[in-house]
Amino acid sequence: MSIQEFLQHMANGTSLGSLYALIAIGYTLVYGILRLINFAHGEIFMLGAYIAYYGIIFTPLPWWLVFILASVLTGLVGLLLEKLAYKPLRSSPRITILISAIGASFLLQNLSILVFGGRPKAFPSPDILNGILNIRGVSVASISIIIPIVTIILLVILTFLIKKTKTGMAMRALSKDYEAASLMGIDINKVISFTFFIGSFLAAVGGIMWGVKYPQLVPHMGMMPGLKCFIAAVIGGIGNITGAVIGGFILGLGEIMLIAFLPTLTGYRDAFAFILLIVILLIKPTGLMGEKIAEKV
Amino acid sequence: MKDNKNTKYLIYIVVAIISMIILNLVLDSYKVRILNLCFIYIILGLSMNLINGFTGLFSLGHAGFMAIGAYTVAILTMAPEMKEMNYYMKPMVPFLQELNVPFIVALIAGGLLAALFGFLIGAPVLKLTDDYLAIATLGFSEIIRIVIINLQSVTNGALGLKGIPQKTNEIFANIIGTRSSINLLWAGIIAILTIAFMYLLMNGSYGKALKAIREDEIAARSMGINLFKHKVASFTIGSFFAGIGGGLLAVSLGTIDPTLFKFTLTWNILLIVVLGGMGNIAGSVVSAVVVTIAMEALRFLDESINLGFMQTPALPGLRMVVFSIILMTVIIFKKDNVLKSTLEKVRGRYAKN
């Protein structure tokens, strides 16, 4: 393999990895606070892409404004989802909440088949994003470079939000000890809503960029990326944002490199994530960056 | 007292078999098909309840084990000529090409193979706890599906298998003189056996150990229960019945392909378990029947509905939306009672003895 080809695969892997990272952060945030696998996160991702699609088709607004509005709107959908499907179950056993999350995911998927139709739609991505850059013989789609940049910008903002603001502090407190945080006067509902908003917002950004990169929308498009991003979050150590980013990159790069170096295994592309997950869980049950969980007796 | 109870159960079983024979003669083939599906879902629901409800292992890998059972039964029972027609993209492995065994042998082989995989998978994965276990088993079932798609010369890949012989009931059909294509007796009798097995298992010391593990792992361990052994055993038995259920499903449908064994299938069974109550045998049986029939009964929603004054357009997908909403409502408004009430019932039953 020539060095150009290798760099090309690296660029592809990085952009896919940063997409995964973006979505994995949503899982990690929610899990850190509620100890809940938000199975419907992949469907939020799909909704983000669809809302952006309809925004571009039906409104005269410029594409960047549509993308931002669509992400905010999807964030609100995520907030609503939490209110309807998770809040009533907050004191129930975890299995019940997990089942509710799977149910919400199926409901959203079927609802979007009903509303958007089951036929694939072509995402009207703006021409600026679709150009192909040629840097010293390495041709890369410009979106492959834009995605990591957007991811890094959002990550910086998120880190600032969590480390420096009061809400961020409340989020950290809540993830450490739920009960104690509420005793200290933190408005738990507000913090949880905020977390869901942020997570869904990031998923929507991921969904829109996915739509630009792979311009085809179908109602079940969120399923596989959703699962893989959850795996990315687990590999990195769920509840840990740095871990989610690392996990996302490992998964994205690994997947692309697997196809690049072993083309005969292309059919097993989707299995790669699961095998990696199981191997890592067996070696380090809490993920690469995860904290050790003490056994309560 | 004990004898009395046993005769009561025997009478139930005899009545059930006789009513199955009568239903076979009376109902049209569509209804027989649905009832058949009900029995299959009873087996699947119980096998998942054993893992999730009784042992408290949150496993989401059922579809994978069903796929193993279904493919084994299909490959072992299909006639060589039929196989040749199916495998037109890539010829089948010659060894399997000629292999053809009676249905019951194939079914047991399917169950055993699924159990073997359950054992192999369970041994490493069961060290994980709830959420991690759920996602790891889900991963395994996806891996099984992906392997099936890629092993073209064994499973025919994404094309699936058509023409799986449905005439598996010749012996029964000869005895009672009914049509032999789709018949309630196979699935029905296996469902009865499964129910009986679960009752015996859960009332024995083994079942009590499993329940102890569900309630409190650490307490169970300190009482001398070998956690790992019991968990793996429960997982393996559950996979065995999942394989049997998958095999019956393959025969009942007559055609299988990898898309059938997606996560949706696991989800359907999980719903049966949850609606019937975790760790509740009778509940699982009832909810398997209700869910299967409801899935069929709600089919009218997909078609255009004539309201008398107006005609609604056909809305494909509405059925699943309505179904999802019903189930979400049940889960949210029943809350933890699903678990709690059944638990109390279980405890009450012990208190009486």
mmCIF file with all atom_site columns, C-alpha atoms in Angstrom, chain A residues 31 35 37 39 84-85 88-89 92-96 98-100 102-104 106-107 110-111 114 223-224 227 230 234 238 267-268 270-271 274-275 277-278 281-282 285 295-296, chain B residues 58 60 124-125 128 130-132 134-136 138-140 142-143 146-147 150-151 218 221 263-264 267 270-271 274 278 315-318 320-321 324-325 328 331-332 335-336 339:
data_model
loop_
_atom_site.group_PDB
_atom_site.id
_atom_site.type_symbol
_atom_site.label_atom_id
_atom_site.label_alt_id
_atom_site.label_comp_id
_atom_site.label_asym_id
_atom_site.label_entity_id
_atom_site.label_seq_id
_atom_site.pdbx_PDB_ins_code
_atom_site.Cartn_x
_atom_site.Cartn_y
_atom_site.Cartn_z
_atom_site.occupancy
_atom_site.B_iso_or_equiv
_atom_site.pdbx_formal_charge
_atom_site.auth_seq_id
_atom_site.auth_comp_id
_atom_site.auth_asym_id
_atom_site.auth_atom_id
_atom_site.pdbx_PDB_model_num
ATOM 1  C CA . TYR A 1 31  ? -25.050 7.147   31.277 1.00 0.00 ? 31  TYR A CA 1
ATOM 2  C CA . ARG A 1 35  ? -26.904 5.061   34.633 1.00 0.00 ? 35  ARG A CA 1
ATOM 3  C CA . ILE A 1 37  ? -28.263 3.156   28.179 1.00 0.00 ? 37  ILE A CA 1
ATOM 4  C CA . PHE A 1 39  ? -31.111 3.047   23.325 1.00 0.00 ? 39  PHE A CA 1
ATOM 5  C CA . LEU A 1 84  ? -42.116 11.073  28.436 1.00 0.00 ? 84  LEU A CA 1
ATOM 6  C CA . ALA A 1 85  ? -40.225 7.807   28.495 1.00 0.00 ? 85  ALA A CA 1
ATOM 7  C CA . PRO A 1 88  ? -41.802 8.436   35.013 1.00 0.00 ? 88  PRO A CA 1
ATOM 8  C CA . LEU A 1 89  ? -39.521 5.451   35.561 1.00 0.00 ? 89  LEU A CA 1
ATOM 9  C CA . SER A 1 92  ? -37.956 1.761   38.859 1.00 0.00 ? 92  SER A CA 1
ATOM 10 C CA . PRO A 1 93  ? -35.529 -1.120  38.451 1.00 0.00 ? 93  PRO A CA 1
ATOM 11 C CA . ARG A 1 94  ? -32.915 -0.507  35.806 1.00 0.00 ? 94  ARG A CA 1
ATOM 12 C CA . ILE A 1 95  ? -34.183 -3.272  33.578 1.00 0.00 ? 95  ILE A CA 1
ATOM 13 C CA . THR A 1 96  ? -37.566 -1.541  33.279 1.00 0.00 ? 96  THR A CA 1
ATOM 14 C CA . LEU A 1 98  ? -33.717 -0.127  29.734 1.00 0.00 ? 98  LEU A CA 1
ATOM 15 C CA . ILE A 1 99  ? -36.790 -1.763  28.241 1.00 0.00 ? 99  ILE A CA 1
ATOM 16 C CA . SER A 1 100 ? -38.510 1.601   28.066 1.00 0.00 ? 100 SER A CA 1
ATOM 17 C CA . ILE A 1 102 ? -35.605 0.098   23.689 1.00 0.00 ? 102 ILE A CA 1
ATOM 18 C CA . GLY A 1 103 ? -39.349 0.706   23.351 1.00 0.00 ? 103 GLY A CA 1
ATOM 19 C CA . ALA A 1 104 ? -38.793 4.396   22.713 1.00 0.00 ? 104 ALA A CA 1
ATOM 20 C CA . PHE A 1 106 ? -38.723 1.239   18.277 1.00 0.00 ? 106 PHE A CA 1
ATOM 21 C CA . LEU A 1 107 ? -41.511 3.781   18.593 1.00 0.00 ? 107 LEU A CA 1
ATOM 22 C CA . ASN A 1 110 ? -41.764 3.118   13.379 1.00 0.00 ? 110 ASN A CA 1
ATOM 23 C CA . LEU A 1 111 ? -43.145 6.610   13.721 1.00 0.00 ? 111 LEU A CA 1
ATOM 24 C CA . LEU A 1 114 ? -45.023 6.325   9.063  1.00 0.00 ? 114 LEU A CA 1
ATOM 25 C CA . MET A 1 223 ? -29.704 1.618   14.410 1.00 0.00 ? 223 MET A CA 1
ATOM 26 C CA . MET A 1 224 ? -26.192 0.509   13.454 1.00 0.00 ? 224 MET A CA 1
ATOM 27 C CA . LEU A 1 227 ? -25.106 0.593   18.513 1.00 0.00 ? 227 LEU A CA 1
ATOM 28 C CA . PHE A 1 230 ? -22.604 2.919   22.299 1.00 0.00 ? 230 PHE A CA 1
ATOM 29 C CA . VAL A 1 234 ? -18.213 1.405   26.469 1.00 0.00 ? 234 VAL A CA 1
ATOM 30 C CA . ILE A 1 238 ? -18.730 4.708   29.801 1.00 0.00 ? 238 ILE A CA 1
ATOM 31 C CA . GLY A 1 267 ? -18.411 -8.497  4.995  1.00 0.00 ? 267 GLY A CA 1
ATOM 32 C CA . TYR A 1 268 ? -17.471 -8.651  8.644  1.00 0.00 ? 268 TYR A CA 1
ATOM 33 C CA . ASP A 1 270 ? -20.127 -4.555  11.346 1.00 0.00 ? 270 ASP A CA 1
ATOM 34 C CA . ALA A 1 271 ? -18.924 -7.483  13.414 1.00 0.00 ? 271 ALA A CA 1
ATOM 35 C CA . PHE A 1 274 ? -18.830 -6.131  18.511 1.00 0.00 ? 274 PHE A CA 1
ATOM 36 C CA . ILE A 1 275 ? -15.742 -8.314  18.611 1.00 0.00 ? 275 ILE A CA 1
ATOM 37 C CA . LEU A 1 277 ? -16.276 -4.648  22.470 1.00 0.00 ? 277 LEU A CA 1
ATOM 38 C CA . ILE A 1 278 ? -16.277 -8.168  23.802 1.00 0.00 ? 278 ILE A CA 1
ATOM 39 C CA . LEU A 1 281 ? -14.858 -5.937  28.151 1.00 0.00 ? 281 LEU A CA 1
ATOM 40 C CA . LEU A 1 282 ? -13.198 -9.217  28.965 1.00 0.00 ? 282 LEU A CA 1
ATOM 41 C CA . PRO A 1 285 ? -14.606 -4.761  32.251 1.00 0.00 ? 285 PRO A CA 1
ATOM 42 C CA . GLU A 1 295 ? -18.262 -4.277  44.998 1.00 0.00 ? 295 GLU A CA 1
ATOM 43 C CA . LYS A 1 296 ? -20.924 -3.358  47.494 1.00 0.00 ? 296 LYS A CA 1
ATOM 44 C CA . PHE B 2 58  ? -30.105 -9.277  31.202 1.00 0.00 ? 58  PHE B CA 1
ATOM 45 C CA . LEU B 2 60  ? -30.363 -9.618  24.530 1.00 0.00 ? 60  LEU B CA 1
ATOM 46 C CA . PRO B 2 124 ? -16.641 -15.659 29.136 1.00 0.00 ? 124 PRO B CA 1
ATOM 47 C CA . VAL B 2 125 ? -19.457 -13.098 28.920 1.00 0.00 ? 125 VAL B CA 1
ATOM 48 C CA . LEU B 2 128 ? -20.050 -9.031  33.084 1.00 0.00 ? 128 LEU B CA 1
ATOM 49 C CA . ASP B 2 130 ? -26.283 -6.065  33.700 1.00 0.00 ? 130 ASP B CA 1
ATOM 50 C CA . ASP B 2 131 ? -25.816 -3.307  31.095 1.00 0.00 ? 131 ASP B CA 1
ATOM 51 C CA . TYR B 2 132 ? -22.518 -4.644  29.866 1.00 0.00 ? 132 TYR B CA 1
ATOM 52 C CA . ALA B 2 134 ? -26.915 -6.845  27.668 1.00 0.00 ? 134 ALA B CA 1
ATOM 53 C CA . ILE B 2 135 ? -24.740 -5.135  25.102 1.00 0.00 ? 135 ILE B CA 1
ATOM 54 C CA . ALA B 2 136 ? -22.245 -7.997  24.869 1.00 0.00 ? 136 ALA B CA 1
ATOM 55 C CA . LEU B 2 138 ? -26.585 -8.244  21.729 1.00 0.00 ? 138 LEU B CA 1
ATOM 56 C CA . GLY B 2 139 ? -23.188 -8.052  20.070 1.00 0.00 ? 139 GLY B CA 1
ATOM 57 C CA . PHE B 2 140 ? -22.908 -11.820 19.913 1.00 0.00 ? 140 PHE B CA 1
ATOM 58 C CA . GLU B 2 142 ? -25.255 -9.627  15.675 1.00 0.00 ? 142 GLU B CA 1
ATOM 59 C CA . ILE B 2 143 ? -21.984 -11.476 15.107 1.00 0.00 ? 143 ILE B CA 1
ATOM 60 C CA . ILE B 2 146 ? -23.119 -11.423 10.223 1.00 0.00 ? 146 ILE B CA 1
ATOM 61 C CA . VAL B 2 147 ? -21.364 -14.793 10.094 1.00 0.00 ? 147 VAL B CA 1
ATOM 62 C CA . ASN B 2 150 ? -20.941 -14.270 5.059  1.00 0.00 ? 150 ASN B CA 1
ATOM 63 C CA . LEU B 2 151 ? -20.848 -18.077 5.119  1.00 0.00 ? 151 LEU B CA 1
ATOM 64 C CA . ILE B 2 218 ? -23.383 -11.713 46.932 1.00 0.00 ? 218 ILE B CA 1
ATOM 65 C CA . ARG B 2 221 ? -22.579 -16.688 46.880 1.00 0.00 ? 221 ARG B CA 1
ATOM 66 C CA . PHE B 2 263 ? -32.689 -7.331  17.041 1.00 0.00 ? 263 PHE B CA 1
ATOM 67 C CA . THR B 2 264 ? -36.418 -6.767  16.462 1.00 0.00 ? 264 THR B CA 1
ATOM 68 C CA . TRP B 2 267 ? -37.298 -7.292  21.254 1.00 0.00 ? 267 TRP B CA 1
ATOM 69 C CA . LEU B 2 270 ? -38.475 -9.449  25.509 1.00 0.00 ? 270 LEU B CA 1
ATOM 70 C CA . LEU B 2 271 ? -41.866 -7.737  25.358 1.00 0.00 ? 271 LEU B CA 1
ATOM 71 C CA . VAL B 2 274 ? -41.908 -8.114  30.372 1.00 0.00 ? 274 VAL B CA 1
ATOM 72 C CA . MET B 2 278 ? -40.309 -11.264 34.840 1.00 0.00 ? 278 MET B CA 1
ATOM 73 C CA . LEU B 2 315 ? -50.758 3.759   6.128  1.00 0.00 ? 315 LEU B CA 1
ATOM 74 C CA . PRO B 2 316 ? -48.093 1.059   6.141  1.00 0.00 ? 316 PRO B CA 1
ATOM 75 C CA . GLY B 2 317 ? -46.313 1.191   9.475  1.00 0.00 ? 317 GLY B CA 1
ATOM 76 C CA . LEU B 2 318 ? -49.262 2.401   11.538 1.00 0.00 ? 318 LEU B CA 1
ATOM 77 C CA . MET B 2 320 ? -46.188 -1.077  14.511 1.00 0.00 ? 320 MET B CA 1
ATOM 78 C CA . VAL B 2 321 ? -46.624 2.478   15.782 1.00 0.00 ? 321 VAL B CA 1
ATOM 79 C CA . SER B 2 324 ? -45.209 0.363   20.173 1.00 0.00 ? 324 SER B CA 1
ATOM 80 C CA . ILE B 2 325 ? -47.410 2.992   21.831 1.00 0.00 ? 325 ILE B CA 1
ATOM 81 C CA . MET B 2 328 ? -44.695 1.899   25.985 1.00 0.00 ? 328 MET B CA 1
ATOM 82 C CA . ILE B 2 331 ? -44.265 -0.306  30.594 1.00 0.00 ? 331 ILE B CA 1
ATOM 83 C CA . ILE B 2 332 ? -44.501 3.272   31.846 1.00 0.00 ? 332 ILE B CA 1
ATOM 84 C CA . LYS B 2 335 ? -43.713 0.759   36.367 1.00 0.00 ? 335 LYS B CA 1
ATOM 85 C CA . ASP B 2 336 ? -41.844 -1.511  38.729 1.00 0.00 ? 336 ASP B CA 1
ATOM 86 C CA . LEU B 2 339 ? -41.298 -7.067  38.764 1.00 0.00 ? 339 LEU B CA 1
#
